[in-house]
Amino acid sequence: MTDLLTPAFATALLAGAITAGVPLLLAGLGEQMSQKAGVLNIGLEGMMLAGAYAAFVAAHGAGPWAGFAAGMLAGMAVAAVMAVMSVRFGLNQIVTGIALLLGVEGVTAILHHLKFATTYPRLSPVASWPLPGLAELPVAGPALFDRPAIVYGAIALVAAMAWIYRRTYFGLALQAAGERPSALDAAGGDVVRTRAAAVLAAGACAGLGGAFMSVVAAGIFVPFMTNGAGFIAIVLAMLARGRPLMVLCGALLFGACLSAATALQVAGVDAPVDIVQMLPFAAVLLVLALFGQGGALPAALGEAWRRGDPLGK
Amino acid sequence: MRHGSRFSDAISACAITRLCSLAVAAVLALPLAQSASAADLKAIAILTPEAATDFGWNQQGVEAARKAAAKAGVEALVAENLGYGDVRPVLRELVEDGAGLLIAHASGYNTAAPEIGAELGVPVAITDLPQARVPGKVADYTPTGHEGAYLAGRLAAKLTRTGTLGIVTSGEPPGWNAQSAAFAEGARAEKPGIVIRYAVIGPAAYSDAAGARRVTETVIAAGADIIFGQGNGSSFGMLAAVEATPAVDGGKVWFIDVIGDKTPIDKGHLLSSVIWNLEPVFSAIIADVKAGTYGEKNYGIALKDGSVGLLKTPHIPDDTWGQIEAIRQQIIDGAIVLKPVFDAAGVHALVTTTTTTP
């Protein structure tokens, strides 16, 4: 074990934790906004997958920034369907989300099959943005402060989301749309428009998370590559109970535990792999259950809204 | 419907399984065709979780099924890219289309396939579950390239610069456990003090390319300069990692793949691959179905009949390859006897005893 305690190994573990956590953070922040507005976005995984594929195609042709933009747009495109079906027409949010996921899985697999299945191109590593004075630190420097700009952007998004929720009318409208949409309607707000905007924002965030997976984390696209990350992000968003900082903590904790699980295996700890790999899920549940109890899920989460609803929601 | 071009294969499989899986109830309501009896087998069907263009498990399975079917004079129905969800509707539809044998080419189908096979009276071949064999109904093929993996371990130990090898897998199915263990045994037979770093990406991370890259980069940082990777779709993440990450000595990291041959997409890091050929397996399965002896035994692959082999690439020096060929012959002759280790605990015991610095 002691022969593993090298700066290179520690850096790889720390960097791996960030790489694993960023997609969950982005998608989780998006899901959180959607849930605040009362829309349970089960199709998040599909939005991530669409973003991953579109980003890979764009990055392959025009570089990583084009990829990130394409990923966001692709996520929003899938989210637009969700918004029309679940928000505008009031169809069941869970069924719509599952349908979208299955559809996107099929479409991206077909497109990949047609375009890349015999070549499997890999992308060049995305250029990093070293932060002066910090990037030179041992271990933490290259792992935390010499990363692609999108990593810093994802962290900054946490603060932006918190500001939106606390300081803006839109944030207040989101909360009303999720808690008591009829009250928002009575106050002159547009419930459908507010919820649709939240779903589209969720799609953009999830698409960006997927883009990060294919362009930065893997450097390649393979079908179904999100591998359940969207569902983990949904859980993170629910457990975070409306607080963006808790999504950040949960995502980073999850990534750190994934890295720790890898470290235990590489170190030769003789424990069942299934037990070792439960570590991220168990740790996130425990921590968020302990520290994330200050709020509740929106009262109208998952419920379609129609003007004149007799329940008053 | 599923035996035309790649395009139609993809369209049909994906469309049916993804887009139309919401119509399960409708499919269930369809009248089910009578299955063909074993003697008049007219078609076989294979179901794969990912596209048959992965240079690996799925491609090998589909190509082998097509060859075996052609050799037996029957039709091959292919449903690929099905994912790891519920394939019962697809299984039923394939039987409706005339399949008299269902090859469920993923351990994730080991519950659904025997269930539908029993329901419709069609023999089913499953994988990685030898104990599930039922005479006349279910047989298992657990192809273990452990003999080839042993050779890969010998090769890697001969060529490593750092004295550390890495094994990265996207799960721990029995066939891959056998290969992981054999790789470790081969490496240790060549250099007893060699260090082996072993990591599993996830419980079933077969398509987790990002996770594969992260884990592979960690194993490389732990000193490995040769990665033995088992991963289906995730193996492309491993390949991306070895291409982008230098070894701890600053030199190149090599990759040893399994099942298929990724030479056409190699960028100079593919050292070798444990090549599987499932055509003899599927031919034997078809023959047993026709002979009415199906399910009386399970099926495997081996060096001696060519269904397992080690890929020779230009990166392997000729003299080293000559030594590997000699070891291969010793295995075939029985001078070296290899017993597959199917359970994960056995693999862990092997790799954890090699974590001392040589």
XYZ file of C-alpha atoms in Angstrom:
671
model
C 0.000 0.000 0.000
C 2.756 2.429 0.951
C 4.345 2.090 -2.487
C 1.145 3.601 -3.879
C 1.461 6.819 -1.901
C 2.979 8.802 -4.723
C 2.024 12.286 -5.896
C 1.051 10.896 -9.293
C -1.375 8.396 -7.766
C -2.866 10.921 -5.356
C -3.267 13.428 -8.184
C -4.986 10.845 -10.360
C -7.422 10.004 -7.573
C -8.254 13.620 -6.838
C -8.577 14.486 -10.500
C -10.755 11.427 -10.989
C -13.084 12.567 -8.229
C -13.589 15.917 -9.949
C -14.041 14.307 -13.344
C -16.670 11.944 -11.988
C -18.425 14.633 -9.979
C -18.794 17.430 -12.538
C -21.401 15.726 -14.778
C -23.464 14.882 -11.711
C -23.160 18.455 -10.487
C -24.307 19.966 -13.780
C -27.189 17.565 -14.243
C -28.115 17.776 -10.573
C -28.316 21.562 -10.662
C -30.568 21.359 -13.690
C -32.798 18.778 -12.080
C -32.989 20.863 -8.960
C -34.343 23.829 -10.905
C -36.865 21.601 -12.643
C -37.993 20.120 -9.332
C -38.271 23.540 -7.737
C -40.769 24.388 -10.456
C -42.708 21.194 -9.803
C -41.484 19.070 -12.702
C -39.911 15.733 -11.863
C -37.563 15.329 -14.792
C -37.058 11.584 -15.103
C -35.809 12.126 -18.656
C -32.626 13.752 -17.332
C -30.512 10.760 -18.349
C -31.807 11.084 -21.902
C -30.942 14.780 -21.945
C -27.433 13.935 -20.777
C -27.089 11.267 -23.434
C -28.317 13.598 -26.177
C -25.870 16.208 -24.956
C -23.045 13.683 -24.898
C -23.660 12.611 -28.476
C -24.217 16.078 -29.931
C -21.198 17.428 -28.086
C -19.007 14.637 -29.353
C -20.066 15.231 -32.942
C -19.520 18.987 -32.680
C -16.254 18.707 -30.770
C -14.975 16.182 -33.292
C -15.527 18.693 -36.056
C -15.081 22.088 -34.421
C -13.456 21.748 -31.024
C -14.597 21.431 -27.425
C -16.418 24.750 -27.066
C -18.585 23.947 -30.042
C -19.148 20.611 -28.348
C -20.288 22.160 -25.097
C -22.658 24.487 -26.943
C -24.057 21.614 -28.980
C -24.479 19.537 -25.856
C -26.514 22.246 -24.176
C -28.679 22.716 -27.249
C -29.274 18.991 -27.610
C -30.258 18.734 -23.965
C -32.620 21.650 -24.405
C -34.134 20.050 -27.503
C -35.034 16.940 -25.537
C -36.222 19.115 -22.668
C -38.450 21.033 -25.059
C -40.342 17.831 -25.795
C -40.659 17.253 -22.064
C -41.944 20.788 -21.602
C -44.555 20.421 -24.318
C -45.746 17.024 -23.168
C -45.659 17.429 -19.412
C -45.993 21.155 -18.833
C -48.104 22.357 -21.741
C -50.306 19.282 -22.151
C -50.046 18.094 -18.540
C -49.129 14.497 -19.348
C -47.662 12.287 -16.659
C -44.142 13.501 -15.963
C -42.692 10.114 -15.093
C -44.068 8.352 -18.153
C -42.954 11.199 -20.412
C -39.483 11.166 -18.905
C -39.072 7.433 -19.350
C -40.308 7.637 -22.938
C -37.819 10.376 -23.689
C -34.962 8.404 -22.180
C -35.777 5.290 -24.186
C -36.180 7.325 -27.352
C -32.897 9.172 -26.913
C -31.042 5.968 -26.122
C -32.291 4.494 -29.371
C -31.696 7.564 -31.493
C -28.156 8.185 -30.232
C -27.266 4.520 -30.620
C -28.501 4.538 -34.208
C -26.698 7.764 -35.049
C -23.480 6.501 -33.516
C -23.892 3.243 -35.373
C -24.227 5.051 -38.685
C -21.455 7.585 -38.174
C -18.783 6.212 -35.865
C -19.266 2.479 -35.369
C -16.344 1.436 -37.538
C -13.939 4.221 -36.607
C -14.531 5.102 -32.942
C -12.631 8.401 -33.145
C -11.135 9.745 -29.931
C -10.915 13.448 -29.122
C -7.752 15.238 -28.127
C -7.583 16.208 -24.440
C -9.349 19.502 -23.707
C -6.910 22.297 -22.880
C -6.752 23.159 -19.207
C -6.829 26.616 -17.634
C -4.205 26.696 -14.886
C -5.062 29.089 -12.075
C -1.990 31.209 -11.288
C -0.500 30.509 -7.902
C -2.621 27.434 -7.327
C -1.898 25.167 -10.261
C 1.687 24.726 -9.062
C 0.652 23.245 -5.721
C 1.664 19.614 -5.308
C -1.128 17.089 -5.913
C -4.043 19.506 -5.487
C -2.640 21.896 -8.082
C -2.887 19.714 -11.169
C -5.961 17.894 -9.857
C -8.061 20.915 -8.891
C -6.572 24.096 -10.344
C -5.286 23.019 -13.731
C -8.550 21.858 -15.256
C -10.618 22.751 -18.317
C -12.600 25.958 -17.930
C -15.877 24.079 -17.867
C -14.937 22.651 -14.466
C -14.651 26.134 -12.980
C -17.821 27.095 -14.807
C -19.708 24.227 -13.199
C -18.605 25.372 -9.747
C -19.578 28.956 -10.551
C -23.000 27.744 -11.640
C -23.691 26.696 -8.052
C -23.364 30.296 -6.893
C -25.402 31.512 -9.849
C -28.226 29.108 -9.060
C -28.229 30.087 -5.391
C -28.423 33.754 -6.388
C -31.287 33.085 -8.780
C -33.273 31.231 -6.126
C -32.719 33.809 -3.399
C -32.473 37.117 -5.152
C -34.593 37.108 -8.287
C -38.258 37.201 -9.176
C -37.716 34.195 -11.396
C -36.413 32.258 -8.403
C -39.515 33.185 -6.441
C -41.718 32.236 -9.350
C -39.986 28.860 -9.592
C -40.697 28.169 -5.963
C -44.312 29.191 -6.337
C -44.709 27.009 -9.420
C -43.483 24.047 -7.436
C -45.252 24.723 -4.153
C -48.552 26.317 -5.087
C -48.846 27.013 -8.787
C -52.369 28.403 -8.446
C -51.003 31.120 -6.177
C -48.477 32.052 -8.832
C -51.261 32.115 -11.392
C -53.435 34.263 -9.159
C -50.570 36.685 -8.681
C -50.311 37.143 -12.427
C -47.429 34.796 -13.003
C -47.359 32.337 -15.875
C -47.088 28.829 -14.433
C -46.648 27.104 -17.769
C -43.968 29.502 -18.911
C -42.132 29.319 -15.578
C -42.166 25.530 -15.524
C -41.184 25.318 -19.182
C -38.238 27.639 -18.595
C -37.109 25.497 -15.684
C -37.327 22.320 -17.748
C -35.380 23.917 -20.594
C -32.709 25.082 -18.153
C -32.535 21.565 -16.760
C -32.060 20.266 -20.286
C -29.241 22.721 -20.918
C -27.476 21.754 -17.692
C -27.949 18.036 -18.259
C -26.801 18.375 -21.866
C -23.698 20.171 -20.661
C -23.112 17.411 -18.129
C -23.347 14.842 -20.900
C -21.037 16.944 -23.038
C -18.504 16.923 -20.233
C -18.676 13.132 -20.120
C -18.011 12.604 -23.809
C -15.685 15.530 -24.534
C -13.640 15.812 -21.329
C -14.057 12.699 -19.203
C -14.002 10.003 -21.888
C -12.829 11.696 -25.065
C -15.143 9.382 -26.965
C -18.840 8.598 -27.323
C -20.234 5.107 -26.955
C -23.947 4.246 -26.807
C -25.538 4.339 -23.344
C -22.355 5.895 -21.951
C -24.151 7.957 -19.300
C -24.646 4.650 -17.492
C -27.218 5.887 -14.993
C -25.557 9.212 -14.160
C -28.812 11.041 -14.839
C -30.650 9.015 -12.237
C -27.905 9.597 -9.692
C -28.222 13.318 -10.407
C -31.976 13.135 -9.807
C -31.348 11.524 -6.428
C -28.735 14.150 -5.569
C -31.157 16.923 -6.455
C -33.930 15.404 -4.353
C -31.686 14.806 -1.368
C -30.244 18.318 -1.632
C -33.729 19.697 -0.954
C -33.474 22.837 -2.976
C -29.972 23.939 -2.036
C -27.426 24.156 -4.875
C -24.523 23.915 -2.447
C -25.773 20.529 -1.297
C -25.845 19.341 -4.901
C -22.212 20.394 -5.174
C -21.340 18.593 -1.954
C -23.201 15.471 -3.003
C -21.641 15.382 -6.473
C -18.126 15.900 -5.174
C -18.660 13.381 -2.404
C -19.926 10.875 -4.921
C -16.921 11.489 -7.160
C -14.547 11.243 -4.206
C -16.081 7.966 -3.132
C -15.785 6.590 -6.646
C -12.098 7.475 -6.567
C -11.760 5.974 -3.110
C -13.395 2.774 -4.329
C -10.884 2.603 -7.169
C -8.014 3.304 -4.768
C -9.087 0.481 -2.469
C -9.159 -1.949 -5.352
C -5.858 -0.805 -6.810
C -4.296 -1.069 -3.355
C -5.376 -4.676 -3.267
C -7.841 -4.457 -0.400
C -9.422 -7.876 -0.406
C -13.074 -6.968 -0.112
C -15.970 -7.845 -2.402
C -16.054 -5.303 -5.214
C -19.800 -4.932 -4.855
C -19.318 -3.810 -1.263
C -16.530 -1.416 -2.216
C -18.635 0.058 -4.964
C -21.578 0.661 -2.687
C -19.402 3.238 -0.959
C -20.387 6.255 -3.107
C -24.104 5.593 -2.811
C -24.000 4.858 0.900
C -21.860 7.895 1.660
C -24.030 10.315 -0.308
C -27.216 9.001 1.274
C -25.724 9.236 4.736
C -24.266 12.715 4.399
C -27.246 14.260 2.703
C -29.632 12.624 5.126
C -27.653 14.074 8.010
C -27.078 17.552 6.660
C -29.765 18.077 4.084
C -32.854 17.949 6.243
C -33.647 21.628 6.225
C -36.255 21.532 3.545
C -38.879 19.432 1.858
C -39.644 18.572 -1.717
C -42.028 20.989 -3.470
C -45.648 20.244 -2.660
C -46.725 20.129 -6.313
C -43.716 18.122 -7.522
C -44.716 15.718 -10.256
C -48.208 17.112 -10.594
C -49.580 18.661 -13.744
C -51.105 22.092 -13.308
C -54.308 23.304 -14.861
C -56.021 26.575 -14.093
C -58.945 26.010 -11.794
C -57.550 22.896 -10.141
C -60.030 22.197 -7.309
C -57.192 21.122 -4.976
C -55.895 24.610 -5.084
C -52.404 23.625 -6.089
C -36.384 -7.894 -40.895
C -33.265 -8.237 -38.770
C -31.029 -10.001 -41.203
C -30.435 -7.325 -43.786
C -27.887 -4.558 -43.829
C -26.266 -2.999 -40.780
C -28.595 -0.066 -41.183
C -31.699 -2.142 -41.081
C -30.257 -4.135 -38.195
C -29.738 -1.002 -36.203
C -33.028 0.543 -37.143
C -35.011 -2.551 -36.368
C -33.291 -3.447 -33.146
C -33.174 0.010 -31.679
C -36.562 1.012 -32.885
C -38.180 -2.091 -31.548
C -36.433 -2.132 -28.224
C -36.211 1.535 -27.404
C -38.921 3.392 -29.187
C -41.501 0.639 -29.191
C -40.795 -0.928 -25.828
C -43.506 1.336 -24.496
C -45.920 -0.812 -26.432
C -45.124 -3.934 -24.463
C -48.734 -4.517 -23.662
C -49.595 -4.489 -27.322
C -46.824 -6.908 -28.127
C -47.961 -9.198 -25.352
C -51.375 -9.292 -26.879
C -50.117 -10.463 -30.237
C -50.790 -14.084 -31.094
C -47.647 -16.087 -30.586
C -46.500 -18.302 -33.361
C -45.894 -21.939 -32.732
C -42.213 -22.543 -32.349
C -40.504 -24.823 -34.762
C -39.518 -28.229 -33.596
C -35.834 -28.971 -33.187
C -35.652 -31.164 -36.274
C -36.873 -28.480 -38.683
C -34.774 -25.640 -37.361
C -35.014 -22.915 -39.955
C -33.636 -19.901 -38.147
C -31.654 -18.934 -35.103
C -31.690 -15.569 -33.367
C -29.048 -13.715 -31.424
C -29.698 -10.761 -29.121
C -26.890 -8.414 -28.148
C -26.905 -5.493 -25.693
C -24.723 -3.201 -27.779
C -24.080 -2.626 -31.462
C -22.306 -5.377 -33.328
C -19.582 -2.966 -34.318
C -17.734 -2.812 -31.016
C -14.708 -4.821 -32.089
C -15.586 -7.032 -29.139
C -18.228 -9.190 -27.490
C -21.222 -8.036 -29.511
C -19.518 -8.002 -32.896
C -17.895 -11.366 -32.244
C -21.223 -12.866 -31.233
C -23.171 -11.604 -34.224
C -20.497 -12.513 -36.751
C -20.132 -15.966 -35.226
C -23.885 -16.523 -35.235
C -24.100 -15.539 -38.890
C -21.240 -17.860 -39.833
C -22.616 -20.750 -37.812
C -26.076 -20.255 -39.287
C -24.720 -20.117 -42.810
C -22.713 -23.272 -42.220
C -25.811 -25.037 -40.902
C -28.018 -23.728 -43.696
C -30.357 -21.805 -41.431
C -31.253 -18.150 -41.243
C -29.690 -15.820 -38.658
C -31.947 -13.187 -37.099
C -30.006 -10.436 -35.363
C -31.368 -8.058 -32.741
C -28.519 -5.854 -31.613
C -28.096 -2.749 -29.509
C -30.855 -3.794 -27.133
C -29.362 -2.358 -23.989
C -29.553 -4.107 -20.642
C -33.240 -3.727 -19.908
C -36.195 -6.025 -20.444
C -35.830 -7.934 -23.726
C -38.912 -10.123 -23.342
C -40.847 -8.361 -26.141
C -37.939 -8.793 -28.521
C -37.527 -12.443 -27.597
C -41.197 -13.087 -28.327
C -41.005 -11.248 -31.607
C -37.957 -13.184 -32.737
C -39.802 -16.432 -32.092
C -42.739 -15.066 -34.071
C -40.290 -14.383 -36.890
C -39.353 -18.055 -36.922
C -36.368 -18.398 -34.614
C -36.071 -21.962 -33.361
C -33.111 -21.147 -31.140
C -32.537 -18.009 -29.078
C -28.948 -17.016 -28.293
C -29.167 -14.455 -25.494
C -25.738 -12.905 -25.818
C -25.560 -11.060 -22.500
C -25.555 -12.296 -18.935
C -28.164 -9.606 -18.256
C -30.653 -11.644 -20.303
C -30.248 -14.779 -18.197
C -33.580 -14.347 -16.465
C -35.727 -13.203 -19.370
C -34.456 -15.583 -22.031
C -35.082 -18.914 -20.249
C -38.461 -17.587 -19.142
C -39.559 -16.774 -22.688
C -37.922 -19.922 -24.037
C -39.991 -22.025 -21.638
C -43.123 -20.039 -22.425
C -42.785 -20.511 -26.166
C -41.061 -23.883 -26.226
C -37.879 -22.659 -27.853
C -34.371 -23.726 -26.757
C -32.301 -20.923 -25.325
C -28.558 -20.396 -25.079
C -27.428 -18.122 -22.272
C -24.011 -17.065 -21.100
C -22.051 -16.932 -17.860
C -24.492 -19.121 -15.920
C -23.332 -22.740 -16.340
C -25.493 -24.044 -13.511
C -28.681 -22.967 -15.308
C -28.495 -25.782 -17.873
C -31.781 -27.616 -18.442
C -31.735 -30.569 -20.862
C -33.655 -29.802 -24.010
C -34.307 -26.216 -23.006
C -31.356 -24.204 -21.760
C -27.623 -24.466 -22.297
C -24.873 -22.131 -21.260
C -21.846 -20.981 -23.152
C -19.334 -19.365 -20.877
C -16.483 -18.663 -23.236
C -13.366 -18.194 -21.203
C -10.336 -17.087 -23.051
C -8.319 -17.956 -19.959
C -5.762 -19.839 -21.999
C -5.285 -16.818 -24.202
C -5.267 -14.512 -21.183
C -2.519 -16.635 -19.635
C -0.467 -16.057 -22.769
C -1.256 -12.347 -22.549
C 0.020 -12.322 -18.967
C 3.244 -14.023 -20.024
C 3.620 -11.515 -22.863
C 2.948 -8.507 -20.642
C 5.410 -9.666 -18.010
C 8.086 -10.052 -20.664
C 7.544 -6.568 -22.053
C 6.788 -4.396 -19.023
C 9.292 -1.659 -18.238
C 7.918 -0.628 -14.864
C 7.318 -4.104 -13.468
C 3.673 -3.249 -12.848
C 0.713 -4.481 -14.874
C -2.882 -3.285 -14.714
C -6.141 -5.188 -15.089
C -9.232 -3.041 -15.671
C -12.661 -4.614 -16.096
C -16.160 -3.235 -16.394
C -17.654 -5.993 -14.286
C -16.912 -9.395 -12.838
C -18.799 -11.958 -14.929
C -17.349 -15.467 -14.724
C -15.745 -15.375 -18.164
C -13.871 -12.215 -17.385
C -12.886 -13.398 -13.946
C -11.306 -16.423 -15.568
C -9.337 -14.188 -17.883
C -8.255 -11.789 -15.132
C -7.042 -14.693 -13.030
C -5.250 -16.356 -15.927
C -3.580 -13.090 -16.886
C -2.279 -12.720 -13.327
C -1.146 -16.346 -13.256
C 0.648 -15.954 -16.556
C 2.385 -12.779 -15.464
C 3.463 -14.371 -12.207
C 4.684 -17.500 -13.959
C 6.911 -15.279 -16.046
C 8.018 -12.947 -13.217
C 7.008 -14.105 -9.729
C 7.498 -10.695 -8.112
C 5.528 -8.696 -10.650
C 3.018 -6.179 -9.327
C -0.562 -6.375 -10.571
C -3.060 -3.571 -10.031
C -6.677 -4.657 -10.415
C -9.731 -2.402 -10.615
C -13.365 -2.877 -11.583
C -15.095 0.180 -13.055
C -18.510 -0.680 -11.679
C -20.886 -3.562 -11.036
C -22.026 -3.576 -14.686
C -20.200 -0.672 -16.282
C -20.091 -2.217 -19.737
C -20.757 1.072 -21.526
C -19.208 3.471 -19.012
C -16.432 4.865 -21.184
C -15.854 7.854 -18.902
C -15.535 5.656 -15.836
C -13.227 3.341 -17.744
C -10.930 6.187 -18.629
C -10.884 7.497 -15.054
C -10.090 4.100 -13.563
C -7.486 3.279 -16.210
C -5.713 6.587 -15.635
C -5.597 5.775 -11.922
C -4.140 2.330 -12.571
C -1.525 3.884 -14.856
C -0.668 6.395 -12.128
C -0.186 3.403 -9.813
C 2.657 2.305 -12.057
C 1.134 0.088 -14.722
C 2.576 0.408 -18.193
C 0.517 -2.400 -19.713
C -3.253 -2.508 -19.231
C -5.224 -5.705 -19.704
C -8.700 -4.339 -20.373
C -12.057 -6.089 -20.457
C -14.926 -3.769 -21.092
C -17.243 -3.956 -24.144
C -18.090 -0.315 -24.916
C -16.120 0.916 -21.952
C -12.942 -0.567 -23.436
C -12.865 2.464 -25.730
C -12.491 4.619 -22.646
C -9.566 2.445 -21.579
C -8.042 2.853 -25.005
C -8.485 6.624 -24.814
C -6.743 6.594 -21.425
C -3.659 4.694 -22.582
C -3.406 6.969 -25.603
C -3.544 10.139 -23.508
C -1.661 9.146 -20.358
C 2.075 8.455 -20.139
C 3.367 5.752 -17.832
C 5.129 6.737 -14.605
C 8.466 6.318 -16.407
C 7.293 8.764 -19.083
C 7.032 6.071 -21.734
C 4.135 4.640 -23.685
C 1.358 2.641 -22.064
C 0.279 -0.484 -23.919
C -3.180 -1.995 -24.103
C -4.130 -5.656 -24.321
C -7.733 -6.059 -25.390
C -10.046 -9.064 -25.269
C -12.453 -10.818 -27.599
C -12.039 -8.702 -30.743
C -9.336 -7.082 -32.812
C -9.148 -3.283 -32.540
C -6.231 -3.018 -34.973
C -8.261 -0.952 -37.485
C -8.702 1.843 -34.940
C -5.375 1.515 -33.146
C -3.208 4.600 -32.735
C -0.086 2.666 -31.794
C -0.973 1.428 -28.298
C -2.610 -1.934 -29.005
C -0.083 -4.540 -27.918
C -2.291 -7.579 -28.354
C -5.745 -9.030 -27.825
C -7.144 -12.287 -26.562
C -9.190 -13.159 -29.624
C -12.316 -15.236 -29.283
C -14.048 -17.100 -32.077
C -17.539 -18.169 -31.075
C -18.423 -19.759 -34.400
C -17.464 -23.285 -33.248
C -19.561 -22.769 -30.115
C -22.660 -21.701 -32.005
C -22.155 -24.432 -34.613
C -22.053 -27.020 -31.839
C -25.177 -25.531 -30.272
C -27.062 -25.668 -33.586
C -25.906 -29.241 -34.192
C -27.127 -30.305 -30.753
C -30.503 -28.636 -31.283
C -30.895 -30.489 -34.576
C -29.757 -33.761 -33.030
C -32.128 -33.454 -30.094
C -29.250 -33.463 -27.629
C -29.496 -29.822 -26.672
C -28.826 -28.854 -23.080
C -26.920 -32.021 -22.250
C -23.706 -30.053 -21.947
C -22.399 -26.516 -21.807
C -20.014 -24.974 -24.310
C -16.650 -23.249 -24.203
C -13.664 -22.158 -26.249
C -10.019 -23.266 -26.232
C -6.620 -22.730 -27.810
C -6.461 -26.174 -29.342
C -9.352 -25.698 -31.771
C -8.439 -22.114 -32.627
C -11.479 -20.618 -30.937
C -9.082 -18.724 -28.659
C -5.904 -17.024 -29.781
C -3.550 -14.191 -28.979
C -3.282 -11.398 -31.529
C 0.179 -10.768 -32.973
C 0.709 -7.069 -33.615
C 3.793 -5.357 -35.052
C 4.545 -4.045 -31.557
C 5.500 -7.505 -30.307
C 9.157 -8.391 -31.044
C 9.510 -11.557 -33.092
C 11.690 -13.342 -30.564
C 9.174 -12.636 -27.808
C 6.367 -13.884 -30.013
C 8.329 -17.061 -30.652
C 8.501 -17.657 -26.911
C 4.765 -17.063 -26.588
C 4.082 -19.523 -29.395
C 6.142 -22.124 -27.555
C 4.105 -21.587 -24.385
C 0.917 -21.832 -26.442
C 2.023 -25.225 -27.711
C 2.773 -26.350 -24.161
C -0.799 -25.518 -23.189
C -2.202 -27.381 -26.166
C 0.020 -30.372 -25.415
C -1.084 -30.394 -21.797
C 2.346 -29.567 -20.410
C 0.820 -26.484 -18.855
C -2.597 -27.091 -17.318
C -4.798 -24.093 -16.630
C -7.948 -24.250 -14.551
C -10.324 -21.318 -14.967
C -11.121 -19.287 -11.854
C -14.685 -18.125 -12.314
C -15.421 -16.471 -8.993
C -14.431 -12.906 -8.162
C -13.036 -13.905 -4.777
C -10.556 -16.178 -6.519
C -9.434 -13.310 -8.728
C -9.046 -10.978 -5.746
C -6.963 -13.564 -3.923
C -4.653 -13.829 -6.906
C -4.162 -10.131 -7.491
C -3.924 -9.053 -3.860
C -0.992 -11.359 -3.220
C 1.072 -9.560 -5.834
C 1.004 -6.052 -4.489
C 4.537 -5.959 -3.155
C 7.114 -3.995 -5.021
C 9.415 -6.321 -6.975
